[in-house]
JSON list of C-alpha atoms in Angstrom, two decimals:
[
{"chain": "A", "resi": 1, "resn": "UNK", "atom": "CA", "xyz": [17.35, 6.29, -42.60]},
{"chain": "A", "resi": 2, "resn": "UNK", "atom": "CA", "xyz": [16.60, 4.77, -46.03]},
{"chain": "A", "resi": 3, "resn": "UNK", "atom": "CA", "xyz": [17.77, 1.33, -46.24]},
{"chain": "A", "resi": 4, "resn": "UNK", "atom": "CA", "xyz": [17.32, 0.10, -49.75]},
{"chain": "A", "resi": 5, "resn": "UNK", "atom": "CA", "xyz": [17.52, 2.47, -52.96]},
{"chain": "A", "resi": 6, "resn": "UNK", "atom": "CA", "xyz": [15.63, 1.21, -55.29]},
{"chain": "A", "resi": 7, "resn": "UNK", "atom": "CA", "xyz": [13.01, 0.92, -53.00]},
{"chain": "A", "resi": 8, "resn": "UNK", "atom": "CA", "xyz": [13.48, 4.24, -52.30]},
{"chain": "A", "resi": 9, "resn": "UNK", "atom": "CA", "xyz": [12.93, 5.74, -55.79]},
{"chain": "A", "resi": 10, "resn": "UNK", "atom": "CA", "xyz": [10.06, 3.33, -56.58]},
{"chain": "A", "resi": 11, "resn": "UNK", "atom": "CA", "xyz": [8.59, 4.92, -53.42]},
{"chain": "A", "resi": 12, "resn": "UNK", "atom": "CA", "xyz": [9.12, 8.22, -54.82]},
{"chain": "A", "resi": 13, "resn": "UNK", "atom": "CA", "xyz": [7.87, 8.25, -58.11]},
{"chain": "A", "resi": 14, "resn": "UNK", "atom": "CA", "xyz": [4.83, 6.16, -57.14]},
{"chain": "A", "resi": 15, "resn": "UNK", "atom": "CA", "xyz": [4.10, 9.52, -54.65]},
{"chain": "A", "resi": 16, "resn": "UNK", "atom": "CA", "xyz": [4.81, 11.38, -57.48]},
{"chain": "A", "resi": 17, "resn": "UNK", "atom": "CA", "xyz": [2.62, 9.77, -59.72]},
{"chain": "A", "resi": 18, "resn": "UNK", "atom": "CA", "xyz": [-0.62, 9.76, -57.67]},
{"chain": "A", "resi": 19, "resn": "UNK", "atom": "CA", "xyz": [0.35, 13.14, -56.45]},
{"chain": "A", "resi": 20, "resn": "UNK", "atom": "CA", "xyz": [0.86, 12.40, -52.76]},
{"chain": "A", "resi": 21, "resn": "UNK", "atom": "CA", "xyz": [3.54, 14.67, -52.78]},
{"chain": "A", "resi": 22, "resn": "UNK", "atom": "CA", "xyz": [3.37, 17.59, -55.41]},
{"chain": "A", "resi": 23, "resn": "UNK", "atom": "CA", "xyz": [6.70, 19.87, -56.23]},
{"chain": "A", "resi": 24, "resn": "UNK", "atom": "CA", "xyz": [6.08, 23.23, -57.46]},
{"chain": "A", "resi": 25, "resn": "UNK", "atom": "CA", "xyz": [9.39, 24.59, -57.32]},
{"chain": "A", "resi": 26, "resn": "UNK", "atom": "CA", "xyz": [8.20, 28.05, -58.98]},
{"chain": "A", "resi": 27, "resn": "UNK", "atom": "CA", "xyz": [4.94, 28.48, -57.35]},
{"chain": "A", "resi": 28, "resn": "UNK", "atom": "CA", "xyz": [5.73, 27.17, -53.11]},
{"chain": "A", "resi": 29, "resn": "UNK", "atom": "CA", "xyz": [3.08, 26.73, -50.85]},
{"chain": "A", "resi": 30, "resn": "UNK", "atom": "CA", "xyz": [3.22, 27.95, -47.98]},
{"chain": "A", "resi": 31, "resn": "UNK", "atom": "CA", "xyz": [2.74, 25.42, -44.58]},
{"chain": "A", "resi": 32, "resn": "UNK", "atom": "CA", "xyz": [1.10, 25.83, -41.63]},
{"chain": "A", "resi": 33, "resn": "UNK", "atom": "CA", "xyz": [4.19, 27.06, -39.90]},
{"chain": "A", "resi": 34, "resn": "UNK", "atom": "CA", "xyz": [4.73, 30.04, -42.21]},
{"chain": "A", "resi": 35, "resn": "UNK", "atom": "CA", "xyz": [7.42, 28.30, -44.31]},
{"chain": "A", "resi": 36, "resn": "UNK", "atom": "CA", "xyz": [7.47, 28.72, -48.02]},
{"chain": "A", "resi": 37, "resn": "UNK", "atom": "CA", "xyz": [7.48, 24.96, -49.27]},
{"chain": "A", "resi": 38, "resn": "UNK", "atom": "CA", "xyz": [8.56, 23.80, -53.22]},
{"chain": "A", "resi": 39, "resn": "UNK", "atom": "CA", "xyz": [7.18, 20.70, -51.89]},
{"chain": "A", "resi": 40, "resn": "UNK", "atom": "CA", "xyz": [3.63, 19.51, -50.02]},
{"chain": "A", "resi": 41, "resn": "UNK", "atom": "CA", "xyz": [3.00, 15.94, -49.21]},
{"chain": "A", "resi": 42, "resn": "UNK", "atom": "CA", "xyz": [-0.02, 14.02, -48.68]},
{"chain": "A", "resi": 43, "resn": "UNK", "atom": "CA", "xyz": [0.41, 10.31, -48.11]},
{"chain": "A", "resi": 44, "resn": "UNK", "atom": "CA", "xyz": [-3.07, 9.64, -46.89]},
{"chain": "A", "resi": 45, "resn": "UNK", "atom": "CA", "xyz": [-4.04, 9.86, -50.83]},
{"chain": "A", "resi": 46, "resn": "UNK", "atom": "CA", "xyz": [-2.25, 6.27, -51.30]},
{"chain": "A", "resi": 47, "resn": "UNK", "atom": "CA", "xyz": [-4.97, 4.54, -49.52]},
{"chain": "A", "resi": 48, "resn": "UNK", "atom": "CA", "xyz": [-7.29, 5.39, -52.59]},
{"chain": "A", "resi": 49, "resn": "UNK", "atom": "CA", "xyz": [-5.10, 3.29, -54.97]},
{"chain": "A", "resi": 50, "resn": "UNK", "atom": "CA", "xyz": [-5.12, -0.61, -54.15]},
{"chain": "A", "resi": 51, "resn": "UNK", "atom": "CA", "xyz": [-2.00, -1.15, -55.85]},
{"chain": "A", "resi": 52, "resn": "UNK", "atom": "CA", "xyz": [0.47, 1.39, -54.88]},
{"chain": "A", "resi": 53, "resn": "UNK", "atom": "CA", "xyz": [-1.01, 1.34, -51.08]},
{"chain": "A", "resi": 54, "resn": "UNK", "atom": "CA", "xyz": [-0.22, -3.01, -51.49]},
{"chain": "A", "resi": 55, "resn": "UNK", "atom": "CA", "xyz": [3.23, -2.26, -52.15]},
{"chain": "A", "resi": 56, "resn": "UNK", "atom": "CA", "xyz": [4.01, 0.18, -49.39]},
{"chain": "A", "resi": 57, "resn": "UNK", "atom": "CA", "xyz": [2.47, -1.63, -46.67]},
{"chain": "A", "resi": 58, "resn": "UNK", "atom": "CA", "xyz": [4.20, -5.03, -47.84]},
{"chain": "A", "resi": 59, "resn": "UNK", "atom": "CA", "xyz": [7.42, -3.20, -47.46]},
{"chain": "A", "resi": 60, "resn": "UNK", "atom": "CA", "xyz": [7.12, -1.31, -44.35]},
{"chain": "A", "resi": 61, "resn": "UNK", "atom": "CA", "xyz": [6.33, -4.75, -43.34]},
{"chain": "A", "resi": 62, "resn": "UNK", "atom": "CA", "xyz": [9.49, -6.51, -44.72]},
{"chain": "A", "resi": 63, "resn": "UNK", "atom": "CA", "xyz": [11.45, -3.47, -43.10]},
{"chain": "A", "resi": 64, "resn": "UNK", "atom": "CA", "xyz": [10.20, -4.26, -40.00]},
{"chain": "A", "resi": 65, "resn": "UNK", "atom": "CA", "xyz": [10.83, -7.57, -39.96]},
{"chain": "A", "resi": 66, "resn": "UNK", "atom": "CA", "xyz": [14.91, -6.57, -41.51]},
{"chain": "A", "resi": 67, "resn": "UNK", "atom": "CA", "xyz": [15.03, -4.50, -38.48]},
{"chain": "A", "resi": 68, "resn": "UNK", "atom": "CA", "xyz": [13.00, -6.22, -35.41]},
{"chain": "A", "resi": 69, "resn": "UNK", "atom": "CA", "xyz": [11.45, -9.26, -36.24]},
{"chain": "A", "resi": 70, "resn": "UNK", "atom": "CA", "xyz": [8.06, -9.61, -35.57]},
{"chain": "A", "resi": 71, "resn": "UNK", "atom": "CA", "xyz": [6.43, -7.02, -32.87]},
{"chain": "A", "resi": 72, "resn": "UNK", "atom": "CA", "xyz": [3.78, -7.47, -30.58]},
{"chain": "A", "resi": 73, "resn": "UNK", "atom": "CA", "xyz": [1.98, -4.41, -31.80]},
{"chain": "A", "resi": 74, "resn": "UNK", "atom": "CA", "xyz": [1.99, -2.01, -34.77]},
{"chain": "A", "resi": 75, "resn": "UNK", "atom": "CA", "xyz": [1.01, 1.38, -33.67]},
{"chain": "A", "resi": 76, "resn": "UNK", "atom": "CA", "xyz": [-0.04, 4.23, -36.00]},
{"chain": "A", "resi": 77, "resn": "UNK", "atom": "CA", "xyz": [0.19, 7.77, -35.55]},
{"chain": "A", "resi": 78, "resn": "UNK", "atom": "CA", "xyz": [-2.94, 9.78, -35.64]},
{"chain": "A", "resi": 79, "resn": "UNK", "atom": "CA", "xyz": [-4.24, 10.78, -38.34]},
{"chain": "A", "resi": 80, "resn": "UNK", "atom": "CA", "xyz": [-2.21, 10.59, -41.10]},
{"chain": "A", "resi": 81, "resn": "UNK", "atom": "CA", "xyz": [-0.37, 6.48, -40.49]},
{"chain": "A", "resi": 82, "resn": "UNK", "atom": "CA", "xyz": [-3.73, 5.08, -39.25]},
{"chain": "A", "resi": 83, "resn": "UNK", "atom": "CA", "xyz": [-4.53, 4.08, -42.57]},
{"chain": "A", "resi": 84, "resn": "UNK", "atom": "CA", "xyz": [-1.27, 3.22, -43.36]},
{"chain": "A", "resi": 85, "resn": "UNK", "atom": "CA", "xyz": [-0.71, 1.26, -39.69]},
{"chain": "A", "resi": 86, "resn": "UNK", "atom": "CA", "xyz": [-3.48, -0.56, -39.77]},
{"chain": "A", "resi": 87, "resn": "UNK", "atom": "CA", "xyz": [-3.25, -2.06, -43.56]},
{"chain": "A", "resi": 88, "resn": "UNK", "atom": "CA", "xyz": [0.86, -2.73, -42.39]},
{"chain": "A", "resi": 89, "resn": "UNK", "atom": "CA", "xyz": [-1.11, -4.53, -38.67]},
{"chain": "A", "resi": 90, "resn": "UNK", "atom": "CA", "xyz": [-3.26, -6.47, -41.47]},
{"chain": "A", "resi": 91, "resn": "UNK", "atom": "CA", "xyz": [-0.69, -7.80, -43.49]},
{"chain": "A", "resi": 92, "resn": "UNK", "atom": "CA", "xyz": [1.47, -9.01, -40.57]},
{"chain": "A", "resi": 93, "resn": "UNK", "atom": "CA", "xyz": [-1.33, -10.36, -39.07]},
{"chain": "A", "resi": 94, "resn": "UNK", "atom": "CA", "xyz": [-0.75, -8.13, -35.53]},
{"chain": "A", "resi": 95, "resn": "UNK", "atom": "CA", "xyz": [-2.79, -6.37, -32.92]},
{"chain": "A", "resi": 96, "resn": "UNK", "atom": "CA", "xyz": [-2.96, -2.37, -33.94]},
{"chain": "A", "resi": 97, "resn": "UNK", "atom": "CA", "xyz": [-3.34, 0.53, -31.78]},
{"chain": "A", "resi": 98, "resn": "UNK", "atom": "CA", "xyz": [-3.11, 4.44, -32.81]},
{"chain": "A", "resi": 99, "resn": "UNK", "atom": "CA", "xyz": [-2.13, 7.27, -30.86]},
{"chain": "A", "resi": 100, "resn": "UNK", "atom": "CA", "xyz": [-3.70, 10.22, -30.83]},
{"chain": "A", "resi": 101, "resn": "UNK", "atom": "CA", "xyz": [-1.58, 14.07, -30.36]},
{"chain": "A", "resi": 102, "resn": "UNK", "atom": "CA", "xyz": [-3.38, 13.88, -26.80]},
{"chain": "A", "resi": 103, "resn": "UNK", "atom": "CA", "xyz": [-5.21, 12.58, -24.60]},
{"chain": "A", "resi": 104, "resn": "UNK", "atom": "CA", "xyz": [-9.58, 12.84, -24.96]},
{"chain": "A", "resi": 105, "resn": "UNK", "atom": "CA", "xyz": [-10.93, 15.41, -22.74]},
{"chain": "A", "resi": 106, "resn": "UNK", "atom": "CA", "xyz": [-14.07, 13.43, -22.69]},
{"chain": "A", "resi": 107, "resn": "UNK", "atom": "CA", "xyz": [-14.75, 9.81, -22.29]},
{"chain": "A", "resi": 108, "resn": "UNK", "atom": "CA", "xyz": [-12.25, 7.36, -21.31]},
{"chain": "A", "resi": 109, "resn": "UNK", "atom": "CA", "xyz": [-9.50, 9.83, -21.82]},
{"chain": "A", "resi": 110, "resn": "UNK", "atom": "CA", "xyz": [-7.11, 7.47, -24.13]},
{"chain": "A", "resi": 111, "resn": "UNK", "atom": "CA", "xyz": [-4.66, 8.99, -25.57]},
{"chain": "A", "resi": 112, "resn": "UNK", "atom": "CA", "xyz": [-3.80, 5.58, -27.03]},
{"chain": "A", "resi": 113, "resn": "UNK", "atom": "CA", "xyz": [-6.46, 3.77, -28.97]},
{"chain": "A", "resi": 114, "resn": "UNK", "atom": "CA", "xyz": [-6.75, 0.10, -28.87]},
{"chain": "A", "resi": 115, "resn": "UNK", "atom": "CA", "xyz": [-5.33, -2.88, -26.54]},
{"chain": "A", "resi": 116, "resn": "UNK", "atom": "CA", "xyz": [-1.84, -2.03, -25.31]},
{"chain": "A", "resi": 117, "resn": "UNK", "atom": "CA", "xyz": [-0.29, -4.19, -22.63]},
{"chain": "A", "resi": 118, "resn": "UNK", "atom": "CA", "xyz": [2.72, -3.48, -20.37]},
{"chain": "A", "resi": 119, "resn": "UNK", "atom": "CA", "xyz": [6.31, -4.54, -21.95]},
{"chain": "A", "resi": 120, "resn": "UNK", "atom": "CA", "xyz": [4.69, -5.16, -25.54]},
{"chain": "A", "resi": 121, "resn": "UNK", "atom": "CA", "xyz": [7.04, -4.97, -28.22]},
{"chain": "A", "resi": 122, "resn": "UNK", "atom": "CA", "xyz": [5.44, -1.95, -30.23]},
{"chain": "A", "resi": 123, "resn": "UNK", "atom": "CA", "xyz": [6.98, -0.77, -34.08]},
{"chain": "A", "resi": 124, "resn": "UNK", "atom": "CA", "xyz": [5.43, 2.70, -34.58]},
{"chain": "A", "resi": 125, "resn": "UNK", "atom": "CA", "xyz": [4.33, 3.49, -38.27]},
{"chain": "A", "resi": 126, "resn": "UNK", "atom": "CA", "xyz": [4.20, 7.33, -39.46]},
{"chain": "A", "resi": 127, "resn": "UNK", "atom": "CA", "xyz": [3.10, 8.31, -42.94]},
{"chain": "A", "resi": 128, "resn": "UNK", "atom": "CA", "xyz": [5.36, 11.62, -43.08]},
{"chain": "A", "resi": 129, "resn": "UNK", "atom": "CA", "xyz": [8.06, 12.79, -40.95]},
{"chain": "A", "resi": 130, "resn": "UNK", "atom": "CA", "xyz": [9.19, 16.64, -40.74]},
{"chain": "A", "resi": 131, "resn": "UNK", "atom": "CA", "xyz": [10.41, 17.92, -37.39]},
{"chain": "A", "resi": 132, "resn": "UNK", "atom": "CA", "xyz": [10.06, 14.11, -35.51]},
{"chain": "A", "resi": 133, "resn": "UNK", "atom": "CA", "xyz": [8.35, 16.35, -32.52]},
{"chain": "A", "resi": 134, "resn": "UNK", "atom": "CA", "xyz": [4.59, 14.76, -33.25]},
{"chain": "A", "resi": 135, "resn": "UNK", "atom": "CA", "xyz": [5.79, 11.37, -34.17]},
{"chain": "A", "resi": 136, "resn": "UNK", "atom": "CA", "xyz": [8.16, 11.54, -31.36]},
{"chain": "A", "resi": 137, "resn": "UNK", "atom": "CA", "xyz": [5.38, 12.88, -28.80]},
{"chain": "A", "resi": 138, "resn": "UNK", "atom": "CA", "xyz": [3.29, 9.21, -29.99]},
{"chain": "A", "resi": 139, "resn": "UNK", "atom": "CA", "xyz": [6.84, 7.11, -29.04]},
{"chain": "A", "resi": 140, "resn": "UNK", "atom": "CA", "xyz": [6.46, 8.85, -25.44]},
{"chain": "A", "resi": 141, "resn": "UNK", "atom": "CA", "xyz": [2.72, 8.23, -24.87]},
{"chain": "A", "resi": 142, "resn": "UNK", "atom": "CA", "xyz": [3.52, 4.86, -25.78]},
{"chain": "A", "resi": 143, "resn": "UNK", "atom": "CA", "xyz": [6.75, 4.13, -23.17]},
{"chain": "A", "resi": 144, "resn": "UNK", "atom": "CA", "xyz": [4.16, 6.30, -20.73]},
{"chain": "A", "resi": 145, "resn": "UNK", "atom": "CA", "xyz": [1.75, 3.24, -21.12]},
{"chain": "A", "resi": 146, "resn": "UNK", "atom": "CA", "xyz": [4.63, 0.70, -20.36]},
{"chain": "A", "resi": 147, "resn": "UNK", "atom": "CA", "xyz": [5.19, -0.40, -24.06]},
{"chain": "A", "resi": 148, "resn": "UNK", "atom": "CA", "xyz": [8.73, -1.66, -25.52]},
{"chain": "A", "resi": 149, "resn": "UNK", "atom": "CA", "xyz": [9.23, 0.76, -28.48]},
{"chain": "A", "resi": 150, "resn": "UNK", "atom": "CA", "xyz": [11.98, -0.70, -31.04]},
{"chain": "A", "resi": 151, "resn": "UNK", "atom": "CA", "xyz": [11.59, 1.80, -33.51]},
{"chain": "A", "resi": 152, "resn": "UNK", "atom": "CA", "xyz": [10.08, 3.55, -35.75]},
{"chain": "A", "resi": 153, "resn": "UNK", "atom": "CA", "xyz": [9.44, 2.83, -40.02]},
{"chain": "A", "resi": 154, "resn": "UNK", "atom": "CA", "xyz": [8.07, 6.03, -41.94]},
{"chain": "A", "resi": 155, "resn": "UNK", "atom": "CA", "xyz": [6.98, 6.23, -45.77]},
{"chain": "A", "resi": 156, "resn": "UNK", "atom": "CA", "xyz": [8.67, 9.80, -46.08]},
{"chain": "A", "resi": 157, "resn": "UNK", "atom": "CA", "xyz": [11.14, 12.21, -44.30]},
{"chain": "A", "resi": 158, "resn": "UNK", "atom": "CA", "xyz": [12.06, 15.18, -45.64]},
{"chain": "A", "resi": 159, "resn": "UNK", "atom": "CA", "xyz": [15.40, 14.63, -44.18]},
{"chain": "A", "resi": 160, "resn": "UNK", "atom": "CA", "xyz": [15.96, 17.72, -41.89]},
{"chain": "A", "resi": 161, "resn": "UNK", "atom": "CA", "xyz": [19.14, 17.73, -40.20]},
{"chain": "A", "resi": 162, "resn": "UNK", "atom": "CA", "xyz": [16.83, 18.96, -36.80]},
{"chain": "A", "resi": 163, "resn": "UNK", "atom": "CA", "xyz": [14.81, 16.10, -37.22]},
{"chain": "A", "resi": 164, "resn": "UNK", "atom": "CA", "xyz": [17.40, 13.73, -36.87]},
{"chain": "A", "resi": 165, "resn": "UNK", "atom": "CA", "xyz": [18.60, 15.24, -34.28]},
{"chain": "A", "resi": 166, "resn": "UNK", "atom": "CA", "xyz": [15.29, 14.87, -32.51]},
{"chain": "A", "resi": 167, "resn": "UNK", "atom": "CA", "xyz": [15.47, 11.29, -33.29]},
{"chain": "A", "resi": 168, "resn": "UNK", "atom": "CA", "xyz": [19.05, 10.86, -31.78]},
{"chain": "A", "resi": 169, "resn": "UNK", "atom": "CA", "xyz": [18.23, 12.45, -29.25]},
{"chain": "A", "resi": 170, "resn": "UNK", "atom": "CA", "xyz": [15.13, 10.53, -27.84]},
{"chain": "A", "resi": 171, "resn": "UNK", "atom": "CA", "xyz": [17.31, 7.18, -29.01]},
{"chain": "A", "resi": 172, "resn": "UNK", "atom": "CA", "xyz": [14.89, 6.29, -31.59]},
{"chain": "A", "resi": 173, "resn": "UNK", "atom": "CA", "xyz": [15.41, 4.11, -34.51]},
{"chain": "A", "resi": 174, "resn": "UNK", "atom": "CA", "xyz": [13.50, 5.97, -37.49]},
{"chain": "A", "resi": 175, "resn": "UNK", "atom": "CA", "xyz": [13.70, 4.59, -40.72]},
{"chain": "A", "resi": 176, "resn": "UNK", "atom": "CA", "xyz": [11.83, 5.12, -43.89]},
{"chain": "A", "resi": 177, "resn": "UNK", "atom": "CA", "xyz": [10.78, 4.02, -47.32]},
{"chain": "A", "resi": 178, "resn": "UNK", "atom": "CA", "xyz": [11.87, 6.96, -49.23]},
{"chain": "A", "resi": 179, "resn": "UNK", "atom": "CA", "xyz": [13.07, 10.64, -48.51]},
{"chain": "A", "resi": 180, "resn": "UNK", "atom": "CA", "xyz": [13.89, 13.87, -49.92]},
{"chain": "A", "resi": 181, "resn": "UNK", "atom": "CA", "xyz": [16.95, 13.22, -51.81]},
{"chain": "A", "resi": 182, "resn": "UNK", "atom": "CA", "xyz": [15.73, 10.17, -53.49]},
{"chain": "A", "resi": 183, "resn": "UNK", "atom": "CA", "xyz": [12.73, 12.08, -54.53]},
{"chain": "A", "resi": 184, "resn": "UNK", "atom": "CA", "xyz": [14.79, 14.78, -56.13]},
{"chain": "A", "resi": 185, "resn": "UNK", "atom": "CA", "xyz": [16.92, 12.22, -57.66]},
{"chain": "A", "resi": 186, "resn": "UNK", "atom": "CA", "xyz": [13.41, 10.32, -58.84]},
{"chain": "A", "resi": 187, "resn": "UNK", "atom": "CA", "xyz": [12.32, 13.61, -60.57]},
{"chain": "A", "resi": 188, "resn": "UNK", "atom": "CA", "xyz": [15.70, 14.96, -62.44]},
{"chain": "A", "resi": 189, "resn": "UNK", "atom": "CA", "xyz": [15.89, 11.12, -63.59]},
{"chain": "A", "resi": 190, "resn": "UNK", "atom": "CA", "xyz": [12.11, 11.26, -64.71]},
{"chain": "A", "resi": 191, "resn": "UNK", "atom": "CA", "xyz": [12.71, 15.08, -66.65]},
{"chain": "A", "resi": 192, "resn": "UNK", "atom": "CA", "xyz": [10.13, 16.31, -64.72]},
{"chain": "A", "resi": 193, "resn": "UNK", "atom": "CA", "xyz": [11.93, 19.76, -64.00]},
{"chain": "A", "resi": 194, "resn": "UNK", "atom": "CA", "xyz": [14.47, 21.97, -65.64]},
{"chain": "A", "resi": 195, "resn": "UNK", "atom": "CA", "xyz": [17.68, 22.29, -64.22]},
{"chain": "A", "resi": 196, "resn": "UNK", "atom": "CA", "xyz": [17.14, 25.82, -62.61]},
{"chain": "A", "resi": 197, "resn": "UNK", "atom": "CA", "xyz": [13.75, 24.20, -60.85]},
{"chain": "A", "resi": 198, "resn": "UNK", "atom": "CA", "xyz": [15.80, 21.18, -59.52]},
{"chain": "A", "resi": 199, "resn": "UNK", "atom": "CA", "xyz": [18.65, 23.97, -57.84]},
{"chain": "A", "resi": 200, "resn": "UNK", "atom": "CA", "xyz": [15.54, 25.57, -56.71]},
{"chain": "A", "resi": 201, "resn": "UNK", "atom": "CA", "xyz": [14.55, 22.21, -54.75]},
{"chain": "A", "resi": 202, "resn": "UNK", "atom": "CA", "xyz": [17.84, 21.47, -53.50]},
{"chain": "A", "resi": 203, "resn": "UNK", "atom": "CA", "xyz": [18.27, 24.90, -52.41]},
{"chain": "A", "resi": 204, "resn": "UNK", "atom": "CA", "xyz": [15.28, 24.24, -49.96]},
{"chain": "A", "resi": 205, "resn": "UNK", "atom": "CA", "xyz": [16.10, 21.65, -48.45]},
{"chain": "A", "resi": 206, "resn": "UNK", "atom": "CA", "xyz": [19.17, 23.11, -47.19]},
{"chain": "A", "resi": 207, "resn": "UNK", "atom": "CA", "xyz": [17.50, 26.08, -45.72]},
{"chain": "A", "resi": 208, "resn": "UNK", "atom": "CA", "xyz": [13.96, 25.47, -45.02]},
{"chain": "A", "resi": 209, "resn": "UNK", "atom": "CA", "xyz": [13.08, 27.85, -43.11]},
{"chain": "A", "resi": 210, "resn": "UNK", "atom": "CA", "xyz": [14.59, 31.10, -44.86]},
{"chain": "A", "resi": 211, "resn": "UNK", "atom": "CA", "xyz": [13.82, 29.60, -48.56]},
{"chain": "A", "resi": 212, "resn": "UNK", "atom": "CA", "xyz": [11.83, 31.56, -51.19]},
{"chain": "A", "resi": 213, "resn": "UNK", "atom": "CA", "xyz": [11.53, 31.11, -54.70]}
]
């Protein structure tokens, strides 16, 4: 899913750095889902910092032009990549839309925000992907309106083998800026954790659901 390492670890540390994504490897949070996390991300914080939000949208955009060309569209997930989208939409000087978990119950009813025609080549940006199911639920509403969806660019995945899965199996191309194992590698290069704390982290990641520090 990542395509270019160094980007990858510049991604990560500059996460790191503004604390988008915090590790606490001896005191977990725990998630929504009732999962006991080393690890809690927050991407919408890089739209505070000009510089670091500059860089990641002018290499999601490069990515998607690596991997597609130019789109007709750029659509952003809601809420989390419609900061993200519409900075990326900006850049490449391209129509945005955003897509919403469901459709209104009141108004128009859109589920999809925006000016979507039929056949439109779409490129779907996502701020954070865990399971795929939400970001995968956007790429349906989307081919429900009649759009052309080549794929998918992220800024983070935590890289669960179930999430690919998802992605395989729905025939999506996801692919992201950085991930889990090039933010581990980021912070045992940076000496930001002993050794026991990084076995901690990598211990997590292969059993998410069952880990506890």
């Amino acid at each position: 899913m990542v395509r270019d390492k160094d980007i990858a670890i510049k991604t990560a540390e500059l996460l790191l750095q503004i604390k988008a994504i915090k590790l606490q490897p001896q005191t977990p949070f725990t998630w929504a889902s009732g999962w006991s996390s080393p690890i809690y991300c927050d991407n919408r914080v890089t739209l505070s910092y000009p510089e670091i939000r500059k860089f990641l949208k002018e290499h999601l955009a490069a990515r998607i032009i690596e991997l597609y060309g130019k789109p007709d569209v750029i659509a952003g997930v809601a809420t989390g990549a419609i900061g993200i989208g519409m900075l990326v939409a900006d850049y490449m000087n391209l129509p945005f839309i955003y897509v919403r978990p469901e459709a209104k119950k009141h108004g128009r009813k859109n589920q999809i925000e925006g000016h979507l025609e039929k056949e439109q080549k779409v490129v779907v940006i996502e701020d954070l992907i865990s399971t795929g199911k939400s970001s995968l639920n956007a790429v349906e509403a989307l081919k429900e309106d009649g759009a052309d969806v080549k794929g998918m660019v992220a800024l983070f995945s935590y890289g669960f083998d179930f999430a690919v899965e998802n992605f395989k199996k729905a025939n999506i191309e996801l692919t992201t800026l950085s991930d889990y194992n090039h933010l581990i590698e980021q912070a045992t290069q940076a000496g930001h954790f002993k050794d026991e704390e990084i076995e901690l982290l990598k211990s997590w990641r292969k059993d998410p659901s069952n880990w506890n520090a």
